[in-house]
Coordinates of N, CA and C in Angstrom, one line a residue:
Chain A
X28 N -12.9 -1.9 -17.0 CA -13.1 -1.5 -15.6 C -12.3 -0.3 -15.2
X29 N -12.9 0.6 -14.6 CA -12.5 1.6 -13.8 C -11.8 1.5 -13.0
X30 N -11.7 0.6 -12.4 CA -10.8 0.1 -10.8 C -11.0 0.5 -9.9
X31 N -10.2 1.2 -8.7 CA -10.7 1.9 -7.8 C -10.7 3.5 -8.0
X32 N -12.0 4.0 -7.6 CA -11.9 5.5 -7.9 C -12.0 6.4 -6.3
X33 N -11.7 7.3 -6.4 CA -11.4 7.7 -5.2 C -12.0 9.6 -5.7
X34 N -13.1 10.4 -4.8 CA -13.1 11.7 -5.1 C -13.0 12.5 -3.9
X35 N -12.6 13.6 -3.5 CA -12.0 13.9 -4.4 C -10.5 13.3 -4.2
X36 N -9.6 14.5 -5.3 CA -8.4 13.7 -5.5 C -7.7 15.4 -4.5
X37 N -8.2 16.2 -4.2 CA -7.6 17.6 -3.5 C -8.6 18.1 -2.7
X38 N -8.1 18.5 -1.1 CA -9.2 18.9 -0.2 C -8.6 19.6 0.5
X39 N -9.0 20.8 0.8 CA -8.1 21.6 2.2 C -9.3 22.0 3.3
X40 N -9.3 21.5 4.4 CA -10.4 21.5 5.4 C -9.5 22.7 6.3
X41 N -10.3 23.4 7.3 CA -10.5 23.9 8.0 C -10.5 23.2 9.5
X42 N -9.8 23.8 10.3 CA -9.8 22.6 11.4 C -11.1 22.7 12.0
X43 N -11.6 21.3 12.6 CA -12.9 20.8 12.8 C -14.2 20.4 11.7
X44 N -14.1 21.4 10.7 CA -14.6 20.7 9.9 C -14.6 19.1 9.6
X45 N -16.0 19.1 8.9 CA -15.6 17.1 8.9 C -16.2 17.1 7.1
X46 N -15.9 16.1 7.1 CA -16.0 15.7 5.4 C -16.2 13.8 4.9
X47 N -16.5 13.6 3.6 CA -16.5 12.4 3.6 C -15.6 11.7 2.5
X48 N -14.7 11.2 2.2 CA -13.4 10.7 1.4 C -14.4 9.6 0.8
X49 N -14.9 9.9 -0.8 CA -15.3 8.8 -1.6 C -14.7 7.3 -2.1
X50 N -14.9 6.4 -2.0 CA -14.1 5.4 -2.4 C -15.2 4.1 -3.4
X51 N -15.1 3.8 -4.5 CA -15.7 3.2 -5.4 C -15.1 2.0 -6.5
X52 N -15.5 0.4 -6.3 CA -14.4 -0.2 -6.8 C -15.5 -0.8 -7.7
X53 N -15.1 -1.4 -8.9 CA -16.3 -1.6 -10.0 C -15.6 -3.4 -10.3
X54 N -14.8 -3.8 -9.6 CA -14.4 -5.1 -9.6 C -14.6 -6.4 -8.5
X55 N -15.4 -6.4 -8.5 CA -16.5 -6.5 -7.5 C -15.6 -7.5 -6.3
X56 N -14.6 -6.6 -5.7 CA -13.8 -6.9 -4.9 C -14.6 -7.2 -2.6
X57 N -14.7 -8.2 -2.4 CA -15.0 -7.9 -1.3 C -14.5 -7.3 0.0
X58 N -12.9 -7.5 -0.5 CA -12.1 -6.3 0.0 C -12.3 -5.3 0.0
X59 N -11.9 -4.3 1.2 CA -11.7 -3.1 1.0 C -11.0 -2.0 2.6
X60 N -9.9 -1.4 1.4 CA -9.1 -0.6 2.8 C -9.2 0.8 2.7
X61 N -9.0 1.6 3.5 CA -8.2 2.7 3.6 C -6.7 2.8 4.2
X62 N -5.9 3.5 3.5 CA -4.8 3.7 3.7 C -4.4 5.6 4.5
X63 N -3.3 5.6 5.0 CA -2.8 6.9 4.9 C -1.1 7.1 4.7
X64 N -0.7 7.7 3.8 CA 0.1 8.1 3.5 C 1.1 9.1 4.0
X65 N 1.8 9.5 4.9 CA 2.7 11.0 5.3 C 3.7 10.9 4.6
X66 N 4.4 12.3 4.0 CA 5.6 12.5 3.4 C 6.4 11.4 3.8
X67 N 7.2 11.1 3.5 CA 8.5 10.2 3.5 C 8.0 9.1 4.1
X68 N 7.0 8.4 4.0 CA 6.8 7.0 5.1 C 6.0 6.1 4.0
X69 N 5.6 5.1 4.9 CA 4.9 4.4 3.9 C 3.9 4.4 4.3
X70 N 2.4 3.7 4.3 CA 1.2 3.5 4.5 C 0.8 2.7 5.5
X71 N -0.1 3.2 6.2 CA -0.6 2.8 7.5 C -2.4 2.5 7.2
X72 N -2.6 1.6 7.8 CA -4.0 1.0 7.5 C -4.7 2.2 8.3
X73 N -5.9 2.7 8.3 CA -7.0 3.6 9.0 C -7.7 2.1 9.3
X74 N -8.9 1.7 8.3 CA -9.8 1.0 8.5 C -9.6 -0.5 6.9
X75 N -10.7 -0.8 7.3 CA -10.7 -2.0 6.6 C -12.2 -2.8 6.7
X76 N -12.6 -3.7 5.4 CA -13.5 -4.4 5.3 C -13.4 -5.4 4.7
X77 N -14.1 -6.5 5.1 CA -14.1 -7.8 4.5 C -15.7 -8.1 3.6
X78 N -16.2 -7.5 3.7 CA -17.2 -7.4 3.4 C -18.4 -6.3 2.9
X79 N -19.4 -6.2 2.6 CA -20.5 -5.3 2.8 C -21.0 -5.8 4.3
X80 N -21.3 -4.5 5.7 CA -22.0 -4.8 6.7 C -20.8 -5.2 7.3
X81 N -19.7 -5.7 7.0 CA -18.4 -5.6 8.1 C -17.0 -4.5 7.9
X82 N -17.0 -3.9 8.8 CA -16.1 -3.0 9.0 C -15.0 -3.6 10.4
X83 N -13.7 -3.1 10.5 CA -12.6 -3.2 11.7 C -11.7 -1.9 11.6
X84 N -11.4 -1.7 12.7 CA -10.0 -1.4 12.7 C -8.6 -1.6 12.3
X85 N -8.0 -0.5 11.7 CA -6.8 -0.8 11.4 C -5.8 -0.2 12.6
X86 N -4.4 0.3 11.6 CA -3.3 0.5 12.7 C -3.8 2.3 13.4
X87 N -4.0 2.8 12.3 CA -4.4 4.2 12.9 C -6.0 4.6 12.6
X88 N -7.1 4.0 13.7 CA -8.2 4.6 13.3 C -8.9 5.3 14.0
X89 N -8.5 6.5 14.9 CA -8.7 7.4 15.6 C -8.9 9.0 14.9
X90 N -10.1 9.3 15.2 CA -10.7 10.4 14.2 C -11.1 10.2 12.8
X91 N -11.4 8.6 12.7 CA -12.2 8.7 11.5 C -13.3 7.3 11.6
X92 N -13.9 7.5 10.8 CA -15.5 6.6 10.7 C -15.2 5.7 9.4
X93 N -16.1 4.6 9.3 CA -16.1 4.3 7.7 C -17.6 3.4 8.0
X94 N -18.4 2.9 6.6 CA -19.1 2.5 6.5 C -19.2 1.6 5.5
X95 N -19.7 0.5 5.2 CA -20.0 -0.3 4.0 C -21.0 -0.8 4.0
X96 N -22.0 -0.2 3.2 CA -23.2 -0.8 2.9 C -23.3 -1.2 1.5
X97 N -22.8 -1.3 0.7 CA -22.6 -2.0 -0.7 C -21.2 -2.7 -1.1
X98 N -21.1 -3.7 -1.5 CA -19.8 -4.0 -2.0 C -18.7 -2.9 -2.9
X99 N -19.3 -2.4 -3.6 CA -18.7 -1.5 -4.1 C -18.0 -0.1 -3.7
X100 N -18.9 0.4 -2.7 CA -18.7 1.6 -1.8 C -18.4 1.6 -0.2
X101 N -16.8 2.4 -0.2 CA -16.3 2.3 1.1 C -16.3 3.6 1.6
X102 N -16.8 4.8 1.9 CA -16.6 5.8 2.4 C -15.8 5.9 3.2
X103 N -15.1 6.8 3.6 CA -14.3 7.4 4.7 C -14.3 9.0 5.7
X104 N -15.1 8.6 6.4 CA -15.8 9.7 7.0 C -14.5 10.6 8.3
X105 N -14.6 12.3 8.2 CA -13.1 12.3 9.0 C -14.6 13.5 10.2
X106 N -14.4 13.3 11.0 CA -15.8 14.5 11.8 C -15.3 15.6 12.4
X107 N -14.0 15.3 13.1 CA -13.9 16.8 13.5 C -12.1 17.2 12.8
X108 N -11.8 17.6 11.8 CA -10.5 17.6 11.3 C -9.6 18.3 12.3
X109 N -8.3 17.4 12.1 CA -7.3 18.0 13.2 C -6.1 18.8 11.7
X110 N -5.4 19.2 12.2 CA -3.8 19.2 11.3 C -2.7 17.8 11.1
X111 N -2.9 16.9 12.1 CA -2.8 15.9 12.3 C -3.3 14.6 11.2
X112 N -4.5 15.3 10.8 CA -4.9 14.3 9.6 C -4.6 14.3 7.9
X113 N -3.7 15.5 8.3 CA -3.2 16.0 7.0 C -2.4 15.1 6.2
X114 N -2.7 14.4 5.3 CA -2.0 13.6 4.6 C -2.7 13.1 3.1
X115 N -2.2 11.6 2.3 CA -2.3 11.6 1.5 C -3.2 10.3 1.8
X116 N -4.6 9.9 0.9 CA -5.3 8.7 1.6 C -5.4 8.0 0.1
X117 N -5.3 7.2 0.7 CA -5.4 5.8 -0.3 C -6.2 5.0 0.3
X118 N -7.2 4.6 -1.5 CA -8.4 3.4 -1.0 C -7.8 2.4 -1.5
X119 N -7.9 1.0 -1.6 CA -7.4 -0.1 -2.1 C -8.5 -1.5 -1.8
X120 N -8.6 -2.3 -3.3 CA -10.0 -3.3 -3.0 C -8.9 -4.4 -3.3
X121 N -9.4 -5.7 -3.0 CA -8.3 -6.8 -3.1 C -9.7 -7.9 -3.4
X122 N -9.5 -8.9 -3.9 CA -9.9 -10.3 -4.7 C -10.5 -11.0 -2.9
X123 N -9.4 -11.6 -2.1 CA -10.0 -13.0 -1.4 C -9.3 -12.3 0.2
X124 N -9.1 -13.3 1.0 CA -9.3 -13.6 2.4 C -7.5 -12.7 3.2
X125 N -7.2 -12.4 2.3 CA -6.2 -12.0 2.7 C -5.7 -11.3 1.4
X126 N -5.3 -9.3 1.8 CA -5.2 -8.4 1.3 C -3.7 -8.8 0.5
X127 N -3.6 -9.6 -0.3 CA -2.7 -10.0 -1.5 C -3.1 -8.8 -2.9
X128 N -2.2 -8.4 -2.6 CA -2.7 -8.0 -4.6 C -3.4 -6.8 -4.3
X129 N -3.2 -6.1 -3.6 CA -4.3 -4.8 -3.5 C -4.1 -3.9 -4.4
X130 N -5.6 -3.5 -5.2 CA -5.6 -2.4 -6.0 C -6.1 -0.7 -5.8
X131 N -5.2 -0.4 -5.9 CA -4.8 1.2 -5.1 C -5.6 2.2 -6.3
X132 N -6.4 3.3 -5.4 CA -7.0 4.3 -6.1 C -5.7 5.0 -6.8
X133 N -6.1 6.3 -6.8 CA -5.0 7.6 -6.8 C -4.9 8.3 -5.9
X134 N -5.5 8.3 -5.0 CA -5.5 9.1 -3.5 C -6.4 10.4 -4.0
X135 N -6.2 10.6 -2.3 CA -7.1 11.7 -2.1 C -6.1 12.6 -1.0
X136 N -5.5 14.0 -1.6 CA -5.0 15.0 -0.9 C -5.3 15.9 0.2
X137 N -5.4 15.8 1.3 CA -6.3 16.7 1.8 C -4.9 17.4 2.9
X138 N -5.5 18.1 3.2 CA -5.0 19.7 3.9 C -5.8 20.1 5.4
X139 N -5.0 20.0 6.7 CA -5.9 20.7 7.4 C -5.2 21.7 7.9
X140 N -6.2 23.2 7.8 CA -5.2 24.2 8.3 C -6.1 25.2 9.0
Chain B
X18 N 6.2 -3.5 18.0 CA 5.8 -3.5 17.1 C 6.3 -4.0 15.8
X19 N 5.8 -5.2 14.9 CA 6.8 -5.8 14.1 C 6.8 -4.6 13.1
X20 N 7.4 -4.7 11.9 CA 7.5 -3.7 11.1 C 8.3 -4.1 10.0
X21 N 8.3 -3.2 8.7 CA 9.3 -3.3 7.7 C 9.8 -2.4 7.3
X22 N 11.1 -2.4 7.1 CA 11.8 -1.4 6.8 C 12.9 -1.5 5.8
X23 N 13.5 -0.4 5.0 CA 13.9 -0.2 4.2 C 15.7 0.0 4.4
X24 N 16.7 -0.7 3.6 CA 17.8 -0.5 3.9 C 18.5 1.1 3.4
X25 N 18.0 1.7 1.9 CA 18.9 2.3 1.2 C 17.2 3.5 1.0
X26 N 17.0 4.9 1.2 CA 15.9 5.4 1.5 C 16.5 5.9 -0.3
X27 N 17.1 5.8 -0.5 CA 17.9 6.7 -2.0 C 18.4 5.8 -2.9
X28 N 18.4 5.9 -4.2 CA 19.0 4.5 -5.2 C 19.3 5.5 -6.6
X29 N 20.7 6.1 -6.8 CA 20.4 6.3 -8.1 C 21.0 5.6 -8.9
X30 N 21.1 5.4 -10.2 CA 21.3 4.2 -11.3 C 21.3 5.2 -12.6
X31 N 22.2 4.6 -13.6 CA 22.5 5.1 -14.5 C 21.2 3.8 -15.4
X32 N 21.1 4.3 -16.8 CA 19.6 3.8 -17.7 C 20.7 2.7 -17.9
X33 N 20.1 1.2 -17.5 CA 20.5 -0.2 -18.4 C 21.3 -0.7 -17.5
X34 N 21.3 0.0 -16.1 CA 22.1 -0.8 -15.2 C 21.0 -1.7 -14.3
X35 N 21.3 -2.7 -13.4 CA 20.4 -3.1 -12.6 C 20.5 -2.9 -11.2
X36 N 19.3 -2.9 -10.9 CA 18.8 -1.8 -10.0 C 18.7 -3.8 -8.5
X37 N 19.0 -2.8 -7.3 CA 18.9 -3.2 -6.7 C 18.4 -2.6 -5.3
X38 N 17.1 -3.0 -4.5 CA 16.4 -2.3 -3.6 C 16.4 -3.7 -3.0
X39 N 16.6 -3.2 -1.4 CA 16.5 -4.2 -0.6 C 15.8 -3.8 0.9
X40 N 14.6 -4.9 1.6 CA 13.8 -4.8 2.6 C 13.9 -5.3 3.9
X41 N 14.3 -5.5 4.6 CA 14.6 -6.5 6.0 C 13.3 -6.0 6.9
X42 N 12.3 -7.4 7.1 CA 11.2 -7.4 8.0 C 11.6 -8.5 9.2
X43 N 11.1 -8.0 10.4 CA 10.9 -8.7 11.6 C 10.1 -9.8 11.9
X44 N 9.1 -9.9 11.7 CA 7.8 -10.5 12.0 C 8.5 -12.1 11.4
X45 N 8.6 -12.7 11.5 CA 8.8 -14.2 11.1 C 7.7 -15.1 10.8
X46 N 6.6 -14.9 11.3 CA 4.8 -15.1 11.0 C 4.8 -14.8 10.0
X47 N 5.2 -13.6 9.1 CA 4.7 -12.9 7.9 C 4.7 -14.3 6.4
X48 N 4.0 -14.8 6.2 CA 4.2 -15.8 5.4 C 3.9 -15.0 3.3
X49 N 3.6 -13.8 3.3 CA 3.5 -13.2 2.1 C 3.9 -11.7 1.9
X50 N 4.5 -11.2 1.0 CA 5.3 -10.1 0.5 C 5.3 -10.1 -0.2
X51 N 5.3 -8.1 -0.8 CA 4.8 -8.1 -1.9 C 5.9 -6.6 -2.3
X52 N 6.0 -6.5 -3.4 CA 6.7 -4.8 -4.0 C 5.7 -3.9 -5.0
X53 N 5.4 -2.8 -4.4 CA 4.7 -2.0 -5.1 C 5.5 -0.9 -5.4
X54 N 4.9 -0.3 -6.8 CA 6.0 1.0 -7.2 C 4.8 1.8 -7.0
X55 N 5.4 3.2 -6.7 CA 4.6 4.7 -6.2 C 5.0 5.5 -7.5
X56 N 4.3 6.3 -8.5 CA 4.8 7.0 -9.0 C 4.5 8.2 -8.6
X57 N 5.2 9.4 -8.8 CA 4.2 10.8 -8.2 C 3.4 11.0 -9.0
X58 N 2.4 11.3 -7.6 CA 0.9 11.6 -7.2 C -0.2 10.3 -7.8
X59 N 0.7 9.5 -7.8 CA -0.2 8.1 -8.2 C -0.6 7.0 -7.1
X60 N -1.2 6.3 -7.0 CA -1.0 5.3 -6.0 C -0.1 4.3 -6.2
X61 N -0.3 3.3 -5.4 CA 0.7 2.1 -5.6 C 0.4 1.2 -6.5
X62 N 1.1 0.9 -7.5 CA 0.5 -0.2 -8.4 C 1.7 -1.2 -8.1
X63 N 1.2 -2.8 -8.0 CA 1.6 -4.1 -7.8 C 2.4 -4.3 -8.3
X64 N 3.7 -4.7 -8.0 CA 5.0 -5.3 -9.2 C 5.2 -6.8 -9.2
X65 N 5.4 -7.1 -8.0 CA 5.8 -8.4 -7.9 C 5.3 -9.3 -6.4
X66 N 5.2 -10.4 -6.2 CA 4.9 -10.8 -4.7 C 5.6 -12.4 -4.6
X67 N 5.5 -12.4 -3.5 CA 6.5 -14.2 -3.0 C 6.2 -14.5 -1.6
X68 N 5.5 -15.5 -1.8 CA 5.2 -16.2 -0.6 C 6.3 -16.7 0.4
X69 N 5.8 -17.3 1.1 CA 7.3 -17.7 1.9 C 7.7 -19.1 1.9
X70 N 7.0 -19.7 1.1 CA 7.8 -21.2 1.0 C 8.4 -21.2 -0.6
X71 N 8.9 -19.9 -1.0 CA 9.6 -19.5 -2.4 C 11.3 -19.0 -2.0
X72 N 12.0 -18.8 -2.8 CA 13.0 -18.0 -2.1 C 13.3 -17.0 -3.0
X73 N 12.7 -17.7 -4.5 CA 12.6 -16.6 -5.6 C 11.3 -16.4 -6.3
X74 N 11.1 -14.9 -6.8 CA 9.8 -15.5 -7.9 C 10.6 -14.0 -8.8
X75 N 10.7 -14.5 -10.3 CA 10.8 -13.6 -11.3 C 9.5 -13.4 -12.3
X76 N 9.4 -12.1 -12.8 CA 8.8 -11.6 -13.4 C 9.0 -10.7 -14.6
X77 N 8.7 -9.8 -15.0 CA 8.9 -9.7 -16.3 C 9.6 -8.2 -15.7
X78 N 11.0 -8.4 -16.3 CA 12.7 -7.6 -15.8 C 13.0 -7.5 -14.4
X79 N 12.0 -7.6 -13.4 CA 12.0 -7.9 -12.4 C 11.8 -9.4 -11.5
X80 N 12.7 -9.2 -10.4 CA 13.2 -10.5 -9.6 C 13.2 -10.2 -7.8
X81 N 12.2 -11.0 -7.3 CA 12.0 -10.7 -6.0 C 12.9 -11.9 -5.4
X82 N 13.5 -11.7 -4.3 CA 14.5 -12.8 -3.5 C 13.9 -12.7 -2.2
X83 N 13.7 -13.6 -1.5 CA 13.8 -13.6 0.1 C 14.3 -15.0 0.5
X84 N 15.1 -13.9 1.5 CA 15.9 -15.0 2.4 C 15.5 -14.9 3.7
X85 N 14.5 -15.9 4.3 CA 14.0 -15.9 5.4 C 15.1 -16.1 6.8
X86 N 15.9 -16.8 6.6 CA 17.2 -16.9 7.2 C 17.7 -15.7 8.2
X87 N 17.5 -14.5 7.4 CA 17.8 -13.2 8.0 C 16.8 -12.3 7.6
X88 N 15.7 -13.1 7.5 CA 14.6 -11.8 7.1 C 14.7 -10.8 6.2
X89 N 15.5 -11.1 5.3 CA 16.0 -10.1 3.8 C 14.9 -10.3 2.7
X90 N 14.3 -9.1 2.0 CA 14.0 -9.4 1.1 C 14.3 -8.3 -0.3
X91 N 14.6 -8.7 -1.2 CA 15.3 -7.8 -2.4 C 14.4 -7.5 -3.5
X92 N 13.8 -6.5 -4.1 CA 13.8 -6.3 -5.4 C 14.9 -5.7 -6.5
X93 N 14.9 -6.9 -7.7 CA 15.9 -6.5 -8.7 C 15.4 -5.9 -10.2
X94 N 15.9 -4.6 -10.5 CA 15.0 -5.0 -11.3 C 16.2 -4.5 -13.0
X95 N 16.1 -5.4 -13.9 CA 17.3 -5.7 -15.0 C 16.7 -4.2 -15.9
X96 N 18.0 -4.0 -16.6 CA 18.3 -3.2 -17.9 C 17.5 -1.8 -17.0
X97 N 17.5 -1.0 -16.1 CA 16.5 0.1 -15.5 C 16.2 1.0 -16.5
X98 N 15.1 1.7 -16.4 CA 15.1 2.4 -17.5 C 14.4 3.7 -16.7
X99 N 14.5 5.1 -17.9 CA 13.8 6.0 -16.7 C 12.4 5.9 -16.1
X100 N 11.6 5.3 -17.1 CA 10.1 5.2 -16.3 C 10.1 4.0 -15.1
X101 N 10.8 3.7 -14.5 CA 11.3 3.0 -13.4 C 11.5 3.8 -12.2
X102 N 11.8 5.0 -12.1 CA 11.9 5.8 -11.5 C 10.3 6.2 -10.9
X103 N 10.7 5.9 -9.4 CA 9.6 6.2 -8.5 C 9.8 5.5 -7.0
X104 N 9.1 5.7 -6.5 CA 9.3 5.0 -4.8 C 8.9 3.6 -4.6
X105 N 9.4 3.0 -4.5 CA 9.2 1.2 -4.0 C 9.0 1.1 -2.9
X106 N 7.9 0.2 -2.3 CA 7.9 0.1 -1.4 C 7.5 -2.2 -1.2
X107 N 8.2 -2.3 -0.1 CA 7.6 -3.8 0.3 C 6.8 -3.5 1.5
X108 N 6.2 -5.0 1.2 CA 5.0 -4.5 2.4 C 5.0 -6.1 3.0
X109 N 4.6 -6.9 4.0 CA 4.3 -8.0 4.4 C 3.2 -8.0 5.2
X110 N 2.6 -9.4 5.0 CA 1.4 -10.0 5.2 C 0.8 -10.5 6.9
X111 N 0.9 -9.8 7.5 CA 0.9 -10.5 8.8 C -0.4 -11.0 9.6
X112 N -0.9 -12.5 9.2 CA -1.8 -12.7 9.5 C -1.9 -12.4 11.3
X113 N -3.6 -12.1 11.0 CA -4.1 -11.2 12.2 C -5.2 -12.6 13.1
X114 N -4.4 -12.7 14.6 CA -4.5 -13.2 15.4 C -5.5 -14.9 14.7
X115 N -4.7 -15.5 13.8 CA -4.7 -16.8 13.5 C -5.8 -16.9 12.5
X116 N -6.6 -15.7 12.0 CA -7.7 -15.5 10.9 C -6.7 -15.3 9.7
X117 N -7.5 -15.6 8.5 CA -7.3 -15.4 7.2 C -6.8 -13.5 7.1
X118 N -7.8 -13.3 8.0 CA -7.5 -11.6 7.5 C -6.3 -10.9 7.7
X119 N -5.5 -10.8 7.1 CA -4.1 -10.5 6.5 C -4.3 -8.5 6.7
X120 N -3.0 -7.7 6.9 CA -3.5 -6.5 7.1 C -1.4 -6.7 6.7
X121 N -1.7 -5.6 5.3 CA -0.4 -5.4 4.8 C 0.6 -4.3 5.4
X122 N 1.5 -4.6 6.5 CA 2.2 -3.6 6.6 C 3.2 -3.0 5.9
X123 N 3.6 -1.5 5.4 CA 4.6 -1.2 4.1 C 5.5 -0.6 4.8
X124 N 6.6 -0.6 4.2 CA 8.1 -0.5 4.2 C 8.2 1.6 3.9
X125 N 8.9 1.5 4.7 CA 9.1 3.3 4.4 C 9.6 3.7 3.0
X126 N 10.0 3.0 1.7 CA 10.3 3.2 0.8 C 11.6 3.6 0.2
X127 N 11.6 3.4 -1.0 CA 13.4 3.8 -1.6 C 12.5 4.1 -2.6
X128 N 13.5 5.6 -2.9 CA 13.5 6.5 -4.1 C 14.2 6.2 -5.1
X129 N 14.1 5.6 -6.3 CA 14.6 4.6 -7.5 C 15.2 6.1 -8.1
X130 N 16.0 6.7 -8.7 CA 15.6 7.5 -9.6 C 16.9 6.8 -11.2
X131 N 16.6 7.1 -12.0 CA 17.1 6.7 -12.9 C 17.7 7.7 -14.5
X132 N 19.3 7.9 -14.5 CA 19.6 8.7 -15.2 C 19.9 8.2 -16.4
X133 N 19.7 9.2 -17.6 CA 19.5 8.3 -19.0 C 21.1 8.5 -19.0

């Protein structure tokens, strides 16, 4: 198994630009999160799913979209980039009903300037 | 806002000493916790986890402690070696408004580093 793949792994946006953060888990996890990462901190939830067809909110999900239409695939949609969003994003798929055990991409780097 | 946080943001250790990283969380709800290592430019991969009706759970060179008492929670981890070196972080489980769905909050992390 692949685990969680994430593409890309480096992005540098332009402010306003929008883009889409790939996220792909091959363990057929009904979990699934987005994370964000800033220098010296630890990770903060964006979004989250329990499902295919269910999506929520996390701690910071302001300026970004997500979708799940397959178990496998969690997109992370950003529409109008700030500088603000500049950070390190991590996807992560988990087994059951509560995000125990989460299995973490590599991230994805992105840049807004 | 409950949260987790980290006592020592810096840890260095000589190779074969044991390593001691420690977490103090608020939330008293939190019934699961977990330690993940960061390597650079990697994500977080899983080390160890302990529910809350444990006070210990060991693993392989590593040993998670919590003491609910004072909301402490410790990773140990025996004989350190340099590929040990990377950022730890704990994180806790705080079920969300009485549902199963659990949303992991993490700990701002400690910098392990380890000299041979």
């Amino acid at each position: 198994n692949a685990g969680v793949t994430q593409t890309p792994k480096f992005r540098i946006l332009k402010i306003g630009q929008s883009m889409t953060l790939q996220c792909t888990q091959d363990m057929n996890h009904n979990y699934m999160y987005w994370y964000r990462q800033d220098p010296g901190m630890g990770l903060k939830l964006i979004y989250y799913s329990v499902g295919a067809g269910i999506t929520d909110k996390g701690e910071v999900p302001n300026g970004y979209n997500v979708s799940r239409s397959t178990t496998e695939d969690f997109p992370l949609r950003l529409e109008l980039a700030a500088p603000s969003q500049t950070s390190v994003y991590f996807c992560a798929s988990s087994y059951g009903q509560s995000n125990e055990k989460l299995f973490f991409g590599s991230g994805t780097q992105l840049s807004v300037l | 806002g409950e949260s987790v946080g980290l006592h020592l943001p810096t840890l260095s250790v000589q190779e074969g000493d044991n390593s001691i990283i420690n977490c103090a969380y608020s939330n008293s709800a939190s019934d699961y916790f977990i330690w993940y290592k960061q390597e650079s430019g990697k994500g977080p991969q899983f080390i160890i986890d302990i529910r809350s009706n444990m006070d210990k759970r060991q693993g392989q060179r590593v040993t998670v402690l919590l003491n609910k008492t004072v909301k402490h929670l410790s990773l140990q981890i025996a004989a350190t070696q340099p590929g040990d070196s990377a950022v730890y972080f704990c994180a806790e489980n705080m079920k969300a408004g009485g549902t199963s769905y659990g949303k992991l909050t993490f700990g701002q992390g400690t910098i392990l580093t380890v000299h041979p």
